Amino acid sequence: TNLRVGLLFGGRSGEHQVSISSARAIAQALRKEQNASKYKIQPVYIQQNGYWLGGEVAQEVLESGIPYLEVENMQPWRSLAEVAEVDVWFPILHGPNGEDGTIQGLLTLMQIPFVGSGVLGSALGMDKIAMKMAFEQAGLPQVKYKGLTRAQVWSNPCVFPKLCDEIESALNYPCFVKPANLGSSVGIAKVRSRSELEAALDHAASYDRRLIVEAGVVARELECAILGNDQTKASVVGEITFDSDFYDYETKYTAGKADLHIPAQIPDAVSQQIQDMALQAFAAVDAAGLARVDFFYVEATGEILINEINTLPGFTATSMYPQLWAYSGIPFPELVDRLIQLALERYPIDS
Ligand code: ADP
Ligand code: MG
Ligand code: MG
């Protein structure tokens, strides 16, 4: 009998639509001949407002790619009855409430295996301050940064200037102000002056209780995909190029604004070092199954700095993660199959 794969998609974050696209690509891969005899898709759609829907509606969103929002008679987790019908979950949700350990906690409590990192790996991978602390412990080089809270930013007006002074003297301009727990560059600003810094801190504080400010670097952006649980493998290294000031939301999601280059045109030694660092980063946050690890390569000095790990990276047919593996010899349908097998291998979840 076929293994029932609970494809969990949509979600409450700003990356709702990306999640639908990722789920559609995964569904298509599960319908390919070599997978169709092994797996049966059980779609579960989380609306933008957080309500869960299974059955025909979820199926319809998966087929059409169009978000759905039923307003009346809603109950959260309405489709939990269908949970018993699932043998393994494939959560393909990006950002808060999906990539951050919350869903992973629920699935752990359900005692059903799931694809990807557990609670700790997901949470550490999502929070940029906690992530950087874990990388620091592992000895991975990264930009200088300072973690802050919303309370500090919105504190009494006598304290705020001191905070800005500290940031200026520690990090200089330009620096990057970010909400600590987001993705897709949402809420991120590159700032070049005191007034921009003040505005950016205020803006980022409206997204998250925790904020991070980082020294800006001028660098090429390289990415490496990891696959595995305890025995992990790194893909070839890819590069993202674009014309905009930085890799912001618009550049990420407007067709034609950014280009992927696989493999990146970099010296072998650089690519090997990035693969090593990506494997270390994966272990440092206790990730599992998959992750995409992103780097800054300062060509002028040869420095390689880790930027971040994404434990549920974009997974559409044109996304970097599956493309890196396709180039490294694992086609999309096989990648999906391997990820499900890695989920089963890890069960029962031991963390
Ligand atoms: P997200 O998790 O939203 O992708 P990132 O930390 O990766 O957030 O930042 C998004 C983009 O902003 C990066 O891909 C890069 O273009 C730019 N950026 C972020 N931090 C820095 C930095 N310290 N120096 C230079 N560019 C940066
Ligand atoms: Mg990210
Ligand atoms: Mg990023």
Coordinates of N, CA, C and O in Angstrom, one line a residue, residues 176-243:
F176 N 23.0 46.8 8.0 CA 21.7 46.2 7.7 C 20.9 46.0 9.0 O 21.4 45.4 9.9
V177 N 19.7 46.5 9.0 CA 18.8 46.3 10.1 C 17.7 45.3 9.7 O 17.1 45.4 8.6
K178 N 17.5 44.3 10.6 CA 16.6 43.2 10.2 C 15.8 42.8 11.4 O 16.3 42.7 12.5
P179 N 14.5 42.4 11.1 CA 13.8 41.6 12.2 C 14.5 40.3 12.3 O 15.0 39.8 11.3
A180 N 14.6 39.8 13.5 CA 15.4 38.5 13.7 C 14.7 37.3 13.1 O 15.4 36.4 12.6
N181 N 13.4 37.3 13.1 CA 12.7 36.1 12.7 C 11.8 36.3 11.5 O 10.6 36.2 11.6
L182 N 12.4 36.5 10.4 CA 11.7 36.6 9.1 C 12.5 36.0 8.0 O 13.6 35.5 8.2
G183 N 12.0 36.1 6.8 CA 12.7 35.6 5.6 C 12.3 36.5 4.5 O 11.5 37.4 4.6
S184 N 12.7 36.1 3.3 CA 12.4 36.8 2.0 C 12.7 38.3 2.1 O 12.2 39.1 1.3
S185 N 13.7 38.7 3.0 CA 14.1 40.1 3.1 C 13.0 41.0 3.6 O 13.2 42.2 3.6
V186 N 11.9 40.5 4.1 CA 10.9 41.3 4.7 C 11.4 42.1 5.9 O 12.0 41.6 6.8
G187 N 11.1 43.4 5.9 CA 11.5 44.3 7.0 C 13.0 44.7 7.1 O 13.4 45.3 8.0
I188 N 13.8 44.2 6.1 CA 15.2 44.5 6.1 C 15.5 45.8 5.4 O 15.0 46.1 4.3
A189 N 16.4 46.6 6.0 CA 16.8 47.8 5.3 C 18.4 48.0 5.4 O 19.0 47.6 6.4
K190 N 18.9 48.5 4.3 CA 20.3 48.9 4.3 C 20.4 50.4 4.6 O 19.7 51.2 4.0
V191 N 21.1 50.7 5.7 CA 21.1 52.1 6.1 C 22.5 52.8 6.1 O 23.5 52.1 6.3
R192 N 22.5 54.0 5.7 CA 23.7 54.8 5.5 C 23.9 56.0 6.4 O 24.9 56.7 6.3
S193 N 22.9 56.3 7.2 CA 23.0 57.5 8.1 C 22.2 57.3 9.4 O 21.5 56.3 9.5
R194 N 22.4 58.2 10.3 CA 21.8 58.1 11.6 C 20.2 58.2 11.4 O 19.5 57.4 12.0
S195 N 19.7 59.0 10.5 CA 18.3 59.1 10.4 C 17.7 57.8 9.7 O 16.6 57.4 10.1
E196 N 18.4 57.3 8.8 CA 18.0 56.0 8.2 C 18.0 54.9 9.2 O 17.1 54.0 9.2
L197 N 19.1 54.9 10.1 CA 19.2 53.9 11.1 C 18.0 53.9 12.1 O 17.3 52.9 12.3
E198 N 17.6 55.1 12.5 CA 16.5 55.3 13.4 C 15.2 54.8 12.8 O 14.4 54.1 13.4
A199 N 15.0 55.2 11.5 CA 13.7 54.8 10.9 C 13.7 53.3 10.7 O 12.6 52.6 10.8
A200 N 14.8 52.7 10.3 CA 14.9 51.2 10.0 C 14.7 50.4 11.3 O 14.0 49.4 11.3
L201 N 15.2 50.9 12.4 CA 15.0 50.2 13.7 C 13.5 50.2 14.0 O 13.0 49.2 14.5
D202 N 12.9 51.4 13.9 CA 11.5 51.5 14.2 C 10.7 50.6 13.3 O 9.8 49.9 13.8
H203 N 11.0 50.6 12.1 CA 10.3 49.7 11.1 C 10.4 48.2 11.4 O 9.5 47.5 11.5
A204 N 11.7 47.8 11.6 CA 11.9 46.4 11.9 C 11.3 46.0 13.2 O 10.8 44.8 13.3
A205 N 11.2 46.9 14.2 CA 10.6 46.6 15.5 C 9.1 46.3 15.3 O 8.5 45.7 16.2
S206 N 8.5 46.8 14.2 CA 7.1 46.6 14.0 C 6.8 45.1 13.6 O 5.7 44.6 13.6
Y207 N 7.9 44.4 13.1 CA 7.7 43.1 12.6 C 8.0 42.0 13.7 O 7.6 40.9 13.6
D208 N 8.9 42.4 14.6 CA 9.5 41.3 15.5 C 9.9 41.9 16.8 O 10.4 43.1 16.9
R209 N 9.8 41.1 17.9 CA 10.3 41.6 19.2 C 11.8 41.6 19.2 O 12.4 42.3 20.0
R210 N 12.4 40.8 18.3 CA 13.9 40.7 18.3 C 14.4 41.2 17.0 O 13.9 40.9 15.9
L211 N 15.5 42.0 17.1 CA 16.1 42.6 15.9 C 17.6 42.4 15.9 O 18.2 42.1 16.9
I212 N 18.1 42.5 14.7 CA 19.6 42.4 14.5 C 20.1 43.5 13.6 O 19.4 43.8 12.6
V213 N 21.2 44.0 13.9 CA 21.9 45.0 13.0 C 23.3 44.4 12.7 O 24.0 43.9 13.6
E214 N 23.6 44.4 11.4 CA 24.8 43.8 10.9 C 25.7 44.8 10.2 O 25.1 45.6 9.4
A215 N 27.0 44.7 10.3 CA 27.9 45.4 9.4 C 27.7 45.0 8.0 O 27.6 43.8 7.7
G216 N 27.6 45.9 7.1 CA 27.4 45.6 5.7 C 28.7 45.2 5.0 O 29.8 45.7 5.3
V217 N 28.6 44.2 4.1 CA 29.8 43.8 3.3 C 29.5 44.0 1.9 O 28.3 43.9 1.5
V218 N 30.5 44.2 1.1 CA 30.4 44.1 -0.4 C 30.9 42.8 -0.8 O 32.1 42.5 -0.7
A219 N 30.0 41.9 -1.3 CA 30.4 40.5 -1.5 C 29.5 39.9 -2.5 O 28.4 40.3 -2.8
R220 N 30.0 38.8 -3.1 CA 29.2 37.9 -4.0 C 28.3 37.0 -3.1 O 28.8 36.7 -1.9
E221 N 27.2 36.6 -3.5 CA 26.3 35.8 -2.7 C 26.2 34.4 -3.2 O 25.8 34.1 -4.3
L222 N 26.7 33.5 -2.4 CA 26.8 32.1 -2.8 C 26.0 31.2 -1.9 O 25.8 31.5 -0.7
E223 N 25.4 30.1 -2.5 CA 24.5 29.3 -1.7 C 24.9 27.8 -1.9 O 25.3 27.4 -3.0
C224 N 24.7 27.0 -0.8 CA 25.1 25.6 -0.9 C 23.9 24.8 -0.3 O 23.4 25.2 0.7
A225 N 23.5 23.7 -0.9 CA 22.4 22.9 -0.4 C 23.0 21.7 0.4 O 24.0 21.1 0.0
I226 N 22.3 21.3 1.5 CA 22.7 20.2 2.3 C 21.5 19.2 2.3 O 20.4 19.6 2.4
L227 N 21.9 17.9 2.3 CA 20.9 16.8 2.3 C 21.4 15.7 3.2 O 22.6 15.3 3.1
G228 N 20.5 15.3 4.2 CA 20.9 14.2 5.0 C 20.5 14.4 6.5 O 20.0 15.5 6.8
N229 N 20.7 13.4 7.3 CA 20.5 13.6 8.7 C 21.8 13.6 9.5 O 22.4 14.7 9.6
D230 N 22.3 12.5 9.9 CA 23.6 12.5 10.6 C 24.7 12.4 9.5 O 25.8 12.9 9.7
Q231 N 24.5 11.7 8.4 CA 25.4 11.6 7.3 C 25.0 12.7 6.3 O 24.0 12.4 5.5
T232 N 25.6 13.8 6.3 CA 25.1 14.9 5.4 C 26.1 15.0 4.2 O 27.3 14.8 4.2
K233 N 25.4 15.5 3.1 CA 26.2 15.8 1.9 C 25.9 17.2 1.4 O 24.8 17.7 1.6
A234 N 27.0 17.9 0.9 CA 26.8 19.2 0.3 C 26.8 19.2 -1.2 O 27.5 18.4 -1.8
S235 N 25.9 20.0 -1.7 CA 25.8 20.1 -3.2 C 26.9 21.0 -3.8 O 27.7 21.5 -3.0
V236 N 26.9 21.1 -5.1 CA 27.8 22.2 -5.7 C 27.3 23.5 -5.2 O 26.2 23.7 -4.6
V237 N 28.2 24.5 -5.4 CA 27.9 25.9 -4.9 C 27.2 26.7 -6.0 O 27.7 26.6 -7.2
G238 N 26.2 27.4 -5.7 CA 25.5 28.3 -6.7 C 25.7 29.8 -6.3 O 26.1 30.1 -5.2
E239 N 25.5 30.6 -7.3 CA 25.6 32.1 -7.0 C 24.3 32.8 -7.5 O 23.7 32.4 -8.5
I240 N 24.0 33.8 -6.7 CA 22.8 34.7 -7.1 C 23.4 36.0 -7.6 O 24.2 36.6 -6.8
T241 N 23.0 36.5 -8.7 CA 23.4 37.9 -9.1 C 22.2 38.7 -9.4 O 21.1 38.2 -9.8
F242 N 22.3 40.0 -9.2 CA 21.2 40.9 -9.5 C 21.7 42.4 -9.6 O 22.9 42.6 -9.2
D243 N 20.9 43.3 -10.1 CA 21.3 44.6 -10.3 C 21.0 45.6 -9.1 O 21.5 46.6 -9.0

